N, CA, C and O atoms as a Tinker XYZ file with bonds, in Angstrom:
   432  protein
     1  N    120.047000  145.623000   60.618000    73     2
     2  CA   119.520000  146.075000   61.891000    64     1     3
     3  C    120.116000  145.268000   63.040000    63     2     4     5
     4  O    120.381000  144.075000   62.900000    81     3
     5  N    120.318000  145.912000   64.144000    73     3     6
     6  CA   120.868000  145.263000   65.332000    64     5     7
     7  C    119.763000  144.516000   66.074000    63     6     8     9
     8  O    118.590000  144.882000   66.006000    81     7
     9  N    120.155000  143.481000   66.770000    73     7    10
    10  CA   119.198000  142.752000   67.598000    64     9    11
    11  C    119.927000  142.235000   68.826000    63    10    12    13
    12  O    121.146000  142.065000   68.812000    81    11
    13  N    119.170000  141.986000   69.889000    73    11    14
    14  CA   119.728000  141.476000   71.125000    64    13    15
    15  C    119.571000  139.963000   71.167000    63    14    16    17
    16  O    118.552000  139.420000   70.741000    81    15
    17  N    120.584000  139.295000   71.683000    73    15    18
    18  CA   120.522000  137.857000   71.882000    64    17    19
    19  C    120.095000  137.628000   73.323000    63    18    20    21
    20  O    120.778000  138.056000   74.254000    81    19
    21  N    118.984000  136.964000   73.505000    73    19    22
    22  CA   118.501000  136.663000   74.853000    64    21    23
    23  C    119.204000  135.406000   75.352000    63    22    24    25
    24  O    119.203000  134.373000   74.683000    81    23
    25  N    119.796000  135.508000   76.521000    73    23    26
    26  CA   120.456000  134.360000   77.134000    64    25    27
    27  C    119.395000  133.540000   77.848000    63    26    28    29
    28  O    118.603000  134.072000   78.626000    81    27
    29  N    119.388000  132.249000   77.578000    73    27    30
    30  CA   118.414000  131.358000   78.190000    64    29    31
    31  C    118.878000  130.860000   79.543000    63    30    32    33
    32  O    119.908000  131.297000   80.058000    81    31
    33  N    118.113000  129.943000   80.118000    73    31    34
    34  CA   118.487000  129.381000   81.415000    64    33    35
    35  C    119.707000  128.471000   81.298000    63    34    36    37
    36  O    120.046000  127.999000   80.212000    81    35
    37  N    120.345000  128.239000   82.408000    73    35    38
    38  CA   121.503000  127.351000   82.457000    64    37    39
    39  C    121.131000  125.980000   81.916000    63    38    40    41
    40  O    120.145000  125.385000   82.351000    81    39
    41  N    121.919000  125.474000   80.965000    73    39    42
    42  CA   121.652000  124.171000   80.361000    64    41    43
    43  C    122.825000  123.208000   80.467000    63    42    44    45
    44  O    122.644000  121.994000   80.379000    81    43
    45  N    124.047000  123.754000   80.660000    73    43    46
    46  CA   125.216000  122.867000   80.728000    64    45    47
    47  C    126.425000  123.619000   81.264000    63    46    48    49
    48  O    126.478000  124.848000   81.267000    81    47
    49  N    127.390000  122.832000   81.715000    73    47    50
    50  CA   128.695000  123.358000   82.119000    64    49    51
    51  C    129.692000  122.976000   81.039000    63    50    52    53
    52  O    129.612000  121.889000   80.465000    81    51
    53  N    130.629000  123.871000   80.764000    73    51    54
    54  CA   131.665000  123.602000   79.774000    64    53    55
    55  C    133.022000  123.825000   80.443000    63    54    56    57
    56  O    133.238000  124.847000   81.095000    81    55
    57  N    133.936000  122.859000   80.276000    73    55    58
    58  CA   135.305000  123.037000   80.766000    64    57    59
    59  C    136.035000  123.854000   79.708000    63    58    60    61
    60  O    136.418000  123.322000   78.666000    81    59
    61  N    136.230000  125.142000   79.970000    73    59    62
    62  CA   136.864000  126.014000   78.983000    64    61    63
    63  C    138.387000  126.014000   79.100000    63    62    64    65
    64  O    139.083000  126.363000   78.146000    81    63
    65  N    138.904000  125.627000   80.258000    73    63    66
    66  CA   140.343000  125.420000   80.425000    64    65    67
    67  C    140.529000  124.092000   81.143000    63    66    68    69
    68  O    140.066000  123.912000   82.270000    81    67
    69  N    141.208000  123.167000   80.482000    73    67    70
    70  CA   141.453000  121.833000   81.032000    64    69    71
    71  C    142.775000  121.808000   81.802000    63    70    72    73
    72  O    143.648000  122.647000   81.576000    81    71
    73  N    142.914000  120.847000   82.708000    73    71    74
    74  CA   144.196000  120.604000   83.363000    64    73    75
    75  C    145.150000  120.108000   82.284000    63    74    76    77
    76  O    144.857000  119.126000   81.601000    81    75
    77  N    146.285000  120.776000   82.125000    73    75    78
    78  CA   147.215000  120.430000   81.055000    64    77    79
    79  C    148.433000  119.664000   81.555000    63    78    80    81
    80  O    148.964000  118.807000   80.849000    81    79
    81  N    148.867000  119.966000   82.746000    73    79    82
    82  CA   150.041000  119.287000   83.294000    64    81    83
    83  C    149.868000  119.157000   84.798000    63    82    84    85
    84  O    149.313000  120.037000   85.456000    81    83
    85  N    150.353000  118.044000   85.326000    73    83    86
    86  CA   150.190000  117.822000   86.759000    64    85    87
    87  C    151.367000  117.035000   87.315000    63    86    88    89
    88  O    151.812000  116.044000   86.736000    81    87
    89  N    151.849000  117.501000   88.439000    73    87    90
    90  CA   152.907000  116.832000   89.185000    64    89    91
    91  C    152.332000  116.532000   90.561000    63    90    92    93
    92  O    151.715000  117.401000   91.177000    81    91
    93  N    152.528000  115.307000   91.050000    73    91    94
    94  CA   151.969000  114.914000   92.340000    64    93    95
    95  C    152.359000  115.900000   93.443000    63    94    96    97
    96  O    153.505000  116.344000   93.512000    81    95
    97  N    151.426000  116.226000   94.274000    73    95    98
    98  CA   151.572000  117.082000   95.452000    64    97    99
    99  C    152.055000  118.495000   95.086000    63    98   100   101
   100  O    152.775000  119.129000   95.858000    81    99
   101  N    151.656000  118.974000   93.917000    73    99   102
   102  CA   151.961000  120.345000   93.502000    64   101   103
   103  C    150.739000  120.880000   92.757000    63   102   104   105
   104  O    150.065000  120.118000   92.063000    81   103
   105  N    150.443000  122.164000   92.887000    73   103   106
   106  CA   149.299000  122.718000   92.144000    64   105   107
   107  C    149.436000  122.454000   90.645000    63   106   108   109
   108  O    150.532000  122.537000   90.090000    81   107
   109  N    148.311000  122.134000   89.992000    73   107   110
   110  CA   148.320000  121.897000   88.551000    64   109   111
   111  C    148.936000  123.077000   87.834000    63   110   112   113
   112  O    148.713000  124.226000   88.215000    81   111
   113  N    149.713000  122.803000   86.791000    73   111   114
   114  CA   150.322000  123.866000   86.000000    64   113   115
   115  C    149.282000  124.751000   85.330000    63   114   116   117
   116  O    149.489000  125.955000   85.180000    81   115
   117  N    148.171000  124.159000   84.931000    73   115   118
   118  CA   147.036000  124.899000   84.377000    64   117   119
   119  C    145.819000  124.532000   85.201000    63   118   120   121
   120  O    145.430000  123.365000   85.256000    81   119
   121  N    145.221000  125.509000   85.835000    73   119   122
   122  CA   144.050000  125.275000   86.672000    64   121   123
   123  C    142.776000  125.322000   85.820000    63   122   124   125
   124  O    142.696000  126.110000   84.877000    81   123
   125  N    141.783000  124.488000   86.142000    73   123   126
   126  CA   140.576000  124.443000   85.327000    64   125   127
   127  C    139.683000  125.683000   85.473000    63   126   128   129
   128  O    139.633000  126.329000   86.519000    81   127
   129  N    138.983000  125.981000   84.372000    73   127   130
   130  CA   137.976000  127.045000   84.347000    64   129   131
   131  C    136.710000  126.442000   83.764000    63   130   132   133
   132  O    136.748000  125.773000   82.731000    81   131
   133  N    135.593000  126.681000   84.427000    73   131   134
   134  CA   134.293000  126.179000   83.998000    64   133   135
   135  C    133.431000  127.368000   83.593000    63   134   136   137
   136  O    133.406000  128.381000   84.291000    81   135
   137  N    132.724000  127.254000   82.467000    73   135   138
   138  CA   131.813000  128.305000   82.011000    64   137   139
   139  C    130.394000  127.759000   81.992000    63   138   140   141
   140  O    130.158000  126.650000   81.512000    81   139
   141  N    129.452000  128.533000   82.511000    73   139   142
   142  CA   128.048000  128.165000   82.512000    64   141   143
   143  C    127.433000  128.605000   81.187000    63   142   144   145
   144  O    127.594000  129.757000   80.785000    81   143
   145  N    126.731000  127.700000   80.505000    73   143   146
   146  CA   126.184000  127.977000   79.169000    64   145   147
   147  C    124.695000  127.656000   79.101000    63   146   148   149
   148  O    124.195000  126.803000   79.835000    81   147
   149  N    123.994000  128.355000   78.203000    73   147   150
   150  CA   122.609000  128.013000   77.908000    64   149   151
   151  C    122.591000  127.028000   76.737000    63   150   152   153
   152  O    123.649000  126.637000   76.244000    81   151
   153  N    121.407000  126.627000   76.292000    73   151   154
   154  CA   121.298000  125.643000   75.217000    64   153   155
   155  C    121.879000  126.145000   73.902000    63   154   156   157
   156  O    122.288000  125.342000   73.063000    81   155
   157  N    121.921000  127.461000   73.711000    73   155   158
   158  CA   122.465000  128.044000   72.490000    64   157   159
   159  C    123.952000  128.307000   72.537000    63   158   160   161
   160  O    124.520000  128.819000   71.573000    81   159
   161  N    124.603000  127.960000   73.658000    73   159   162
   162  CA   126.040000  128.184000   73.788000    64   161   163
   163  C    126.411000  129.549000   74.316000    63   162   164   165
   164  O    127.592000  129.896000   74.342000    81   163
   165  N    125.431000  130.336000   74.740000    73   163   166
   166  CA   125.698000  131.660000   75.312000    64   165   167
   167  C    126.099000  131.507000   76.774000    63   166   168   169
   168  O    125.589000  130.628000   77.468000    81   167
   169  N    126.997000  132.347000   77.241000    73   167   170
   170  CA   127.415000  132.307000   78.637000    64   169   171
   171  C    126.308000  132.856000   79.521000    63   170   172   173
   172  O    125.759000  133.928000   79.268000    81   171
   173  N    125.992000  132.093000   80.570000    73   171   174
   174  CA   124.942000  132.460000   81.517000    64   173   175
   175  C    125.587000  133.172000   82.704000    63   174   176   177
   176  O    126.429000  132.597000   83.393000    81   175
   177  N    125.193000  134.417000   82.939000    73   175   178
   178  CA   125.765000  135.193000   84.044000    64   177   179
   179  C    124.825000  135.286000   85.245000    63   178   180   181
   180  O    125.209000  135.818000   86.287000    81   179
   181  N    123.619000  134.784000   85.116000    73   179   182
   182  CA   122.616000  134.910000   86.173000    64   181   183
   183  C    122.938000  134.089000   87.425000    63   182   184   185
   184  O    122.276000  134.246000   88.451000    81   183
   185  N    123.940000  133.220000   87.352000    73   183   186
   186  CA   124.284000  132.381000   88.502000    64   185   187
   187  C    125.515000  132.893000   89.247000    63   186   188   189
   188  O    126.100000  132.164000   90.049000    81   187
   189  N    125.909000  134.126000   88.991000    73   187   190
   190  CA   127.056000  134.707000   89.715000    64   189   191
   191  C    126.799000  134.617000   91.210000    63   190   192   193
   192  O    125.693000  134.879000   91.684000    81   191
   193  N    127.839000  134.243000   91.945000    73   191   194
   194  CA   127.737000  134.131000   93.393000    64   193   195
   195  C    127.392000  132.736000   93.878000    63   194   196   197
   196  O    127.460000  132.472000   95.078000    81   195
   197  N    127.023000  131.832000   92.973000    73   195   198
   198  CA   126.772000  130.447000   93.357000    64   197   199
   199  C    128.075000  129.659000   93.236000    63   198   200   201
   200  O    129.095000  130.216000   92.832000    81   199
   201  N    128.054000  128.386000   93.577000    73   199   202
   202  CA   129.300000  127.605000   93.606000    64   201   203
   203  C    129.355000  126.506000   92.559000    63   202   204   205
   204  O    128.339000  125.922000   92.185000    81   203
   205  N    130.569000  126.242000   92.097000    73   203   206
   206  CA   130.891000  125.066000   91.297000    64   205   207
   207  C    131.884000  124.256000   92.130000    63   206   208   209
   208  O    132.832000  124.807000   92.690000    81   207
   209  N    131.656000  122.938000   92.205000    73   207   210
   210  CA   132.558000  122.088000   92.982000    64   209   211
   211  C    133.352000  121.180000   92.046000    63   210   212   213
   212  O    132.924000  120.880000   90.931000    81   211
   213  N    134.514000  120.752000   92.525000    73   211   214
   214  CA   135.378000  119.841000   91.774000    64   213   215
   215  C    135.712000  118.639000   92.634000    63   214   216   217
   216  O    136.015000  118.777000   93.820000    81   215
   217  N    135.655000  117.457000   92.034000    73   215   218
   218  CA   136.103000  116.233000   92.675000    64   217   219
   219  C    136.941000  115.472000   91.646000    63   218   220   221
   220  O    136.948000  115.819000   90.465000    81   219
   221  N    137.635000  114.448000   92.096000    73   219   222
   222  CA   138.449000  113.634000   91.200000    64   221   223
   223  C    137.847000  112.244000   91.088000    63   222   224   225
   224  O    137.227000  111.748000   92.029000    81   223
   225  N    138.032000  111.620000   89.932000    73   223   226
   226  CA   137.539000  110.260000   89.741000    64   225   227
   227  C    138.339000  109.241000   90.550000    63   226   228   229
   228  O    137.884000  108.115000   90.749000    81   227
   229  N    139.527000  109.626000   91.016000    73   227   230
   230  CA   140.341000  108.749000   91.861000    64   229   231
   231  C    141.408000  109.584000   92.548000    63   230   232   233
   232  O    141.624000  110.742000   92.190000    81   231
   233  N    142.072000  108.998000   93.531000    73   231   234
   234  CA   143.079000  109.751000   94.274000    64   233   235
   235  C    142.428000  110.801000   95.150000    63   234   236   237
   236  O    141.205000  110.844000   95.288000    81   235
   237  N    143.245000  111.634000   95.733000    73   235   238
   238  CA   142.754000  112.694000   96.605000    64   237   239
   239  C    143.002000  114.039000   95.964000    63   238   240   241
   240  O    144.145000  114.412000   95.702000    81   239
   241  N    141.923000  114.769000   95.711000    73   239   242
   242  CA   142.022000  116.120000   95.168000    64   241   243
   243  C    142.168000  117.080000   96.334000    63   242   244   245
   244  O    141.339000  117.098000   97.243000    81   243
   245  N    143.218000  117.869000   96.302000    73   243   246
   246  CA   143.465000  118.848000   97.358000    64   245   247
   247  C    143.385000  120.250000   96.772000    63   246   248   249
   248  O    143.491000  120.429000   95.559000    81   247
   249  N    143.201000  121.227000   97.622000    73   247   250
   250  CA   143.090000  122.614000   97.192000    64   249   251
   251  C    141.666000  123.090000   97.345000    63   250   252   253
   252  O    140.859000  122.459000   98.028000    81   251
   253  N    141.358000  124.204000   96.709000    73   251   254
   254  CA   140.034000  124.800000   96.813000    64   253   255
   255  C    139.077000  124.098000   95.859000    63   254   256   257
   256  O    139.008000  124.450000   94.682000    81   255
   257  N    138.338000  123.109000   96.356000    73   255   258
   258  CA   137.454000  122.304000   95.534000    64   257   259
   259  C    136.084000  122.903000   95.299000    63   258   260   261
   260  O    135.244000  122.282000   94.646000    81   259
   261  N    135.838000  124.102000   95.819000    73   259   262
   262  CA   134.575000  124.799000   95.568000    64   261   263
   263  C    134.887000  126.270000   95.335000    63   262   264   265
   264  O    135.516000  126.918000   96.171000    81   263
   265  N    134.445000  126.794000   94.196000    73   263   266
   266  CA   134.697000  128.197000   93.885000    64   265   267
   267  C    133.392000  128.888000   93.503000    63   266   268   269
   268  O    132.425000  128.250000   93.088000    81   267
   269  N    133.393000  130.191000   93.652000    73   267   270
   270  CA   132.221000  131.007000   93.352000    64   269   271
   271  C    132.220000  131.400000   91.879000    63   270   272   273
   272  O    133.252000  131.764000   91.315000    81   271
   273  N    131.045000  131.320000   91.273000    73   271   274
   274  CA   130.885000  131.742000   89.880000    64   273   275
   275  C    131.001000  133.263000   89.826000    63   274   276   277
   276  O    130.315000  133.972000   90.563000    81   275
   277  N    131.870000  133.758000   88.952000    73   275   278
   278  CA   132.092000  135.194000   88.788000    64   277   279
   279  C    130.954000  135.816000   87.974000    63   278   280   281
   280  O    130.140000  135.108000   87.383000    81   279
   281  N    130.914000  137.133000   87.955000    73   279   282
   282  CA   129.893000  137.865000   87.205000    64   281   283
   283  C    129.919000  137.532000   85.716000    63   282   284   285
   284  O    128.901000  137.663000   85.036000    81   283
   285  N    131.074000  137.101000   85.205000    73   283   286
   286  CA   131.206000  136.757000   83.784000    64   285   287
   287  C    130.673000  135.361000   83.466000    63   286   288   289
   288  O    130.710000  134.940000   82.309000    81   287
   289  N    130.172000  134.626000   84.484000    73   287   290
   290  CA   129.633000  133.289000   84.250000    64   289   291
   291  C    130.679000  132.189000   84.248000    63   290   292   293
   292  O    130.442000  131.100000   83.725000    81   291
   293  N    131.836000  132.473000   84.831000    73   291   294
   294  CA   132.910000  131.478000   84.877000    64   293   295
   295  C    133.289000  131.156000   86.322000    63   294   296   297
   296  O    133.124000  131.976000   87.225000    81   295
   297  N    133.799000  129.948000   86.511000    73   295   298
   298  CA   134.325000  129.516000   87.806000    64   297   299
   299  C    135.772000  129.110000   87.582000    63   298   300   301
   300  O    136.049000  128.149000   86.865000    81   299
   301  N    136.694000  129.841000   88.196000    73   299   302
   302  CA   138.127000  129.608000   88.010000    64   301   303
   303  C    138.695000  128.976000   89.273000    63   302   304   305
   304  O    138.638000  129.562000   90.354000    81   303
   305  N    139.238000  127.789000   89.124000    73   303   306
   306  CA   139.816000  127.081000   90.262000    64   305   307
   307  C    141.275000  127.483000   90.439000    63   306   308   309
   308  O    141.930000  127.919000   89.493000    81   307
   309  N    141.776000  127.328000   91.671000    73   307   310
   310  CA   143.176000  127.624000   91.956000    64   309   311
   311  C    143.686000  126.640000   93.000000    63   310   312   313
   312  O    142.927000  126.150000   93.836000    81   311
   313  N    144.956000  126.367000   92.940000    73   311   314
   314  CA   145.642000  125.509000   93.914000    64   313   315
   315  C    145.150000  124.067000   93.956000    63   314   316   317
   316  O    145.398000  123.371000   94.940000    81   315
   317  N    144.451000  123.593000   92.905000    73   315   318
   318  CA   144.062000  122.181000   92.892000    64   317   319
   319  C    145.282000  121.324000   92.613000    63   318   320   321
   320  O    146.160000  121.700000   91.836000    81   319
   321  N    145.323000  120.162000   93.262000    73   319   322
   322  CA   146.414000  119.216000   93.068000    64   321   323
   323  C    145.947000  117.816000   93.437000    63   322   324   325
   324  O    144.964000  117.642000   94.156000    81   323
   325  N    146.673000  116.820000   92.929000    73   323   326
   326  CA   146.409000  115.404000   93.219000    64   325   327
   327  C    147.592000  114.877000   94.018000    63   326   328   329
   328  O    148.730000  115.303000   93.822000    81   327
   329  N    147.305000  113.939000   94.925000    73   327   330
   330  CA   148.337000  113.473000   95.858000    64   329   331
   331  C    149.251000  112.366000   95.346000    63   330   332   333
   332  O    150.269000  112.091000   95.981000    81   331
   333  N    148.926000  111.708000   94.205000    73   331   334
   334  CA   149.740000  110.565000   93.775000    64   333   335
   335  C    149.872000  110.520000   92.252000    63   334   336   337
   336  O    148.949000  110.879000   91.521000    81   335
   337  N    151.038000  110.073000   91.795000    73   335   338
   338  CA   151.272000  109.910000   90.355000    64   337   339
   339  C    150.472000  108.723000   89.835000    63   338   340   341
   340  O    150.428000  107.666000   90.463000    81   339
   341  N    149.840000  108.912000   88.675000    73   339   342
   342  CA   149.078000  107.844000   88.033000    64   341   343
   343  C    148.524000  108.391000   86.714000    63   342   344   345
   344  O    148.624000  109.586000   86.437000    81   343
   345  N    147.946000  107.513000   85.918000    73   343   346
   346  CA   147.306000  107.923000   84.669000    64   345   347
   347  C    145.790000  107.847000   84.825000    63   346   348   349
   348  O    145.284000  107.248000   85.774000    81   347
   349  N    145.079000  108.451000   83.895000    73   347   350
   350  CA   143.624000  108.327000   83.855000    64   349   351
   351  C    142.855000  109.152000   84.858000    63   350   352   353
   352  O    141.709000  108.831000   85.172000    81   351
   353  N    143.455000  110.202000   85.363000    73   351   354
   354  CA   142.715000  111.096000   86.256000    64   353   355
   355  C    141.730000  111.931000   85.437000    63   354   356   357
   356  O    141.986000  112.246000   84.274000    81   355
   357  N    140.616000  112.282000   86.048000    73   355   358
   358  CA   139.663000  113.222000   85.453000    64   357   359
   359  C    138.988000  113.973000   86.585000    63   358   360   361
   360  O    138.718000  113.404000   87.643000    81   359
   361  N    138.718000  115.234000   86.365000    73   359   362
   362  CA   138.006000  116.033000   87.357000    64   361   363
   363  C    136.534000  116.110000   86.978000    63   362   364   365
   364  O    136.185000  116.221000   85.802000    81   363
   365  N    135.681000  116.049000   87.989000    73   363   366
   366  CA   134.238000  116.130000   87.812000    64   365   367
   367  C    133.771000  117.435000   88.439000    63   366   368   369
   368  O    134.051000  117.708000   89.607000    81   367
   369  N    133.057000  118.239000   87.658000    73   367   370
   370  CA   132.596000  119.545000   88.118000    64   369   371
   371  C    131.081000  119.540000   88.212000    63   370   372   373
   372  O    130.403000  119.020000   87.325000    81   371
   373  N    130.544000  120.118000   89.284000    73   371   374
   374  CA   129.100000  120.143000   89.498000    64   373   375
   375  C    128.629000  121.525000   89.916000    63   374   376   377
   376  O    129.313000  122.247000   90.641000    81   375
   377  N    127.438000  121.873000   89.438000    73   375   378
   378  CA   126.753000  123.120000   89.813000    64   377   379
   379  C    125.262000  122.819000   89.785000    63   378   380   381
   380  O    124.736000  122.426000   88.744000    81   379
   381  N    124.590000  122.990000   90.876000    73   379   382
   382  CA   123.167000  122.644000   91.028000    64   381   383
   383  C    122.930000  121.262000   90.426000    63   382   384   385
   384  O    123.524000  120.295000   90.903000    81   383
   385  N    122.100000  121.125000   89.414000    73   383   386
   386  CA   121.816000  119.796000   88.852000    64   385   387
   387  C    122.603000  119.511000   87.576000    63   386   388   389
   388  O    122.268000  118.583000   86.839000    81   387
   389  N    123.645000  120.299000   87.307000    73   387   390
   390  CA   124.445000  120.117000   86.102000    64   389   391
   391  C    125.854000  119.684000   86.464000    63   390   392   393
   392  O    126.395000  120.080000   87.496000    81   391
   393  N    126.446000  118.859000   85.595000    73   391   394
   394  CA   127.810000  118.406000   85.819000    64   393   395
   395  C    128.533000  118.192000   84.505000    63   394   396   397
   396  O    127.913000  118.087000   83.447000    81   395
   397  N    129.845000  118.129000   84.586000    73   395   398
   398  CA   130.673000  117.862000   83.418000    64   397   399
   399  C    131.965000  117.209000   83.900000    63   398   400   401
   400  O    132.459000  117.507000   84.988000    81   399
   401  N    132.503000  116.311000   83.069000    73   399   402
   402  CA   133.761000  115.645000   83.366000    64   401   403
   403  C    134.828000  116.236000   82.450000    63   402   404   405
   404  O    134.637000  116.330000   81.238000    81   403
   405  N    135.952000  116.634000   83.043000    73   403   406
   406  CA   137.049000  117.172000   82.265000    64   405   407
   407  C    137.811000  116.071000   81.530000    63   406   408   409
   408  O    137.564000  114.883000   81.740000    81   407
   409  N    138.723000  116.475000   80.681000    73   407   410
   410  CA   139.557000  115.530000   79.933000    64   409   411
   411  C    140.462000  114.746000   80.869000    63   410   412   413
   412  O    140.837000  115.221000   81.941000    81   411
   413  N    140.805000  113.541000   80.445000    73   411   414
   414  CA   141.716000  112.694000   81.201000    64   413   415
   415  C    143.123000  113.295000   81.192000    63   414   416   417
   416  O    143.561000  113.870000   80.195000    81   415
   417  N    143.820000  113.149000   82.319000    73   415   418
   418  CA   145.201000  113.639000   82.402000    64   417   419
   419  C    146.048000  112.726000   83.271000    63   418   420   421
   420  O    145.522000  111.899000   84.015000    81   419
   421  N    147.352000  112.879000   83.174000    73   419   422
   422  CA   148.311000  112.084000   83.927000    64   421   423
   423  C    148.987000  112.953000   84.975000    63   422   424   425
   424  O    149.299000  114.118000   84.728000    81   423
   425  N    149.209000  112.376000   86.139000    73   423   426
   426  CA   149.984000  113.047000   87.191000    64   425   427
   427  C    151.311000  112.323000   87.293000    63   426   428   429
   428  O    151.345000  111.108000   87.491000    81   427
   429  N    152.408000  113.063000   87.157000    73   427   430
   430  CA   153.753000  112.460000   87.229000    64   429   431
   431  C    154.405000  112.729000   88.566000    63   430   432
   432  O    155.534000  112.298000   88.800000    81   431
């Protein structure tokens, strides 16, 4: 028999696409994507139209640091870049009272 899966309230943010390559003063080769999830790992779509913000743990993050959550429950960033070459960069993403830190990456 078929059954419906009820999506619960927002419980966490997940970085579904990490920054993979970065060159100083150029948009990241792979832009980050954040997915809103409930406690069961289901994508939460009820927050469409709200914002997810991005900041960097160091350096200056340039580009569109705030994006709107799409109807699919994802926030796709574009044109993000860091101003200086260094190691150990990480992006911090926030939505209401939830946050997540992306994987560490190097800017060359």
